[in-house]
């Protein structure tokens, strides 16, 4: 089936774009001598994982559901981090993870016995416990995405650790990036080494978290490789892990929607679409940012400009403005670009608005509807 035959709205994901990203990611890992694993928090469209498995099998999880998905659909190691475990969940986390990072010393002290008892009885599949640390190096402008914001709930400081890591901790984890560059990592890594370098002889692995947007155009992958090689040369005994989210699915999919009405109020024209920013593109409002639309043009005198309004009852469900070469008409299709990472995983069914279909386009250009959502999907969420 061709994409033009599909009814809107729908997300469409392209196999050739995913392979392009995966080839770059695996080449960086190979050249740097480190490991890069997939973060489900950015994308959990598991029907695309047969392609991912050809390149990467290890994953990172932040919940029991993500942990299970990694075990079932990728089948490799699962590196788990959660801000807080509970007595009800810790046993399943331990049994389902290969690496388990604790957010605080008190969490480790509370559940250390559980980890040690499991490892003693499962020597063939032991879990390696780690501690998340906070280098307090802020390189992100938007606070909602900044793990190093003052007062952050994520990770412990060197001052809190003291002279020596708690007994039993085998690795350190830090995360301070968000769609960031290798030069941002360089700043954070310098802060990490300055504050936590004295503990590195006590551990066997370091996880540098996510936010490494190495597949973005203009990203300096050569600098990233040199940076990671240098770190490995200084600490040759360490296993180094990166867990980017966006990089895996950056610019691999779009959201195709149709104009269903055009309204005007006080000189502002709004094209209402059959999708919703609040429901289907939440990062546009949270970040906020304005996505590219295929075929839109630079503003110029005489050309029509529009906001896009979502088809929900939320007043703020709009983004804009965009300019087009001709006036928009009811029925026009608009392709909002780069709507795969951190989009499909964050959607809601607020207002019961029709949820976009999930469409897969293989390397031959053949499109298949992976999932069509119905009333039963909406109703069952409230069951």
XYZ file of N, CA, C and O in Angstrom, residues 259 267 269-271 290-308 319-329 332-337:
164
model
N -6.156 18.909 7.188
C -6.861 20.125 7.585
C -8.358 19.841 7.532
O -8.872 19.382 6.498
N -7.652 38.501 13.162
C -6.560 38.489 12.210
C -5.673 37.267 12.261
O -4.736 37.152 11.466
N -5.273 33.373 11.609
C -5.860 32.236 10.927
C -5.331 30.942 11.545
O -4.124 30.784 11.732
N -6.242 30.023 11.848
C -5.872 28.732 12.407
C -6.438 27.621 11.540
O -7.648 27.591 11.273
N -5.550 26.745 11.095
C -5.974 25.541 10.387
C -6.141 24.434 11.431
O -5.179 24.039 12.091
N 8.502 24.172 17.617
C 7.639 24.158 16.436
C 8.231 23.191 15.427
O 9.308 23.430 14.890
N 7.558 22.093 15.144
C 8.112 21.112 14.203
C 8.084 21.620 12.772
O 7.287 22.496 12.415
N 8.953 21.069 11.960
C 8.942 21.387 10.531
C 7.743 20.723 9.873
O 7.318 19.625 10.263
N 7.174 21.396 8.873
C 6.103 20.825 8.062
C 6.587 20.761 6.626
O 7.041 21.769 6.063
N 6.512 19.586 6.044
C 6.944 19.418 4.664
C 6.157 20.357 3.745
O 4.923 20.374 3.784
N 6.872 21.146 2.947
C 6.215 22.040 2.006
C 5.964 23.439 2.515
O 5.573 24.313 1.729
N 6.159 23.666 3.820
C 6.019 25.041 4.313
C 7.211 25.864 3.825
O 8.256 25.324 3.470
N 7.037 27.199 3.791
C 8.061 28.072 3.224
C 8.389 29.188 4.207
O 7.716 29.382 5.224
N 9.433 29.936 3.894
C 9.805 31.079 4.723
C 8.748 32.176 4.595
O 8.206 32.403 3.508
N 8.442 32.861 5.701
C 7.455 33.942 5.623
C 7.873 35.012 4.613
O 9.046 35.362 4.509
N 6.906 35.488 3.842
C 7.148 36.543 2.861
C 5.853 37.302 2.646
O 4.750 36.750 2.815
N 5.971 38.546 2.305
C 4.802 39.394 2.105
C 3.894 38.785 1.043
O 4.330 38.378 -0.031
N 2.618 38.691 1.388
C 1.635 38.178 0.452
C 1.364 36.697 0.570
O 0.388 36.200 -0.006
N 2.205 35.963 1.317
C 1.986 34.531 1.475
C 1.170 34.255 2.744
O 1.383 34.908 3.773
N 0.264 33.292 2.690
C -0.610 33.023 3.850
C 0.117 32.274 4.965
O 0.888 31.351 4.706
N -0.152 32.680 6.203
C 0.417 32.023 7.379
C -0.703 31.544 8.292
O -1.769 32.167 8.375
N -0.435 30.452 8.997
C -1.442 29.833 9.845
C -0.822 29.283 11.123
O 0.308 28.799 11.126
N -1.602 29.369 12.189
C -1.374 28.461 13.304
C -1.954 27.109 12.907
O -2.823 27.015 12.047
N -1.492 26.055 13.584
C -2.184 24.775 13.515
C -2.860 24.533 14.850
O -2.217 24.644 15.910
N -0.037 25.348 17.875
C 1.343 25.748 17.684
C 1.396 26.553 16.389
O 0.632 26.315 15.454
N 2.310 27.442 16.288
C 2.441 28.188 15.021
C 3.382 29.354 15.186
O 3.912 29.602 16.267
N 3.610 30.036 14.046
C 2.897 29.979 12.776
C 3.769 29.364 11.690
O 4.992 29.375 11.779
N 3.090 28.866 10.618
C 3.761 28.382 9.423
C 3.241 29.151 8.213
O 2.094 29.598 8.198
N 4.076 29.280 7.206
C 3.699 29.955 5.970
C 3.712 28.957 4.825
O 4.576 28.065 4.769
N 2.745 29.111 3.923
C 2.622 28.198 2.787
C 2.556 28.988 1.485
O 2.224 30.182 1.476
N 2.861 28.310 0.397
C 2.892 28.985 -0.903
C 1.498 29.353 -1.391
O 1.336 30.244 -2.233
N 0.485 28.673 -0.852
C -0.908 28.977 -1.214
C -1.773 28.793 0.020
O -1.350 28.163 0.999
N -2.995 29.326 0.004
C -3.879 29.152 1.160
C -4.189 27.679 1.423
O -4.319 26.880 0.481
N -4.275 27.318 2.705
C -4.670 25.958 3.056
C -6.159 25.772 2.835
O -6.961 26.675 3.065
N -6.521 24.570 2.416
C -7.916 24.239 2.169
C -8.286 22.988 2.954
O -7.422 22.144 3.256
N -6.519 19.329 2.791
C -5.070 19.326 2.555
C -4.371 18.435 3.587
O -4.704 18.469 4.780
N -3.399 17.672 3.130
C -2.612 16.842 4.044
C -1.341 17.581 4.427
O -0.677 18.176 3.574
N -1.009 17.514 5.708
C 0.206 18.132 6.219
C 1.054 17.057 6.882
O 0.550 16.245 7.674
N 2.337 17.056 6.576
C 3.268 16.111 7.185
C 4.125 16.844 8.197
O 4.956 17.686 7.838
N 3.904 16.559 9.475
C 4.713 17.122 10.548
C 5.896 16.186 10.760
O 5.720 15.011 11.106
N 7.082 16.718 10.530
C 8.278 15.883 10.456
C 8.841 15.514 11.831
O 8.640 16.232 12.805
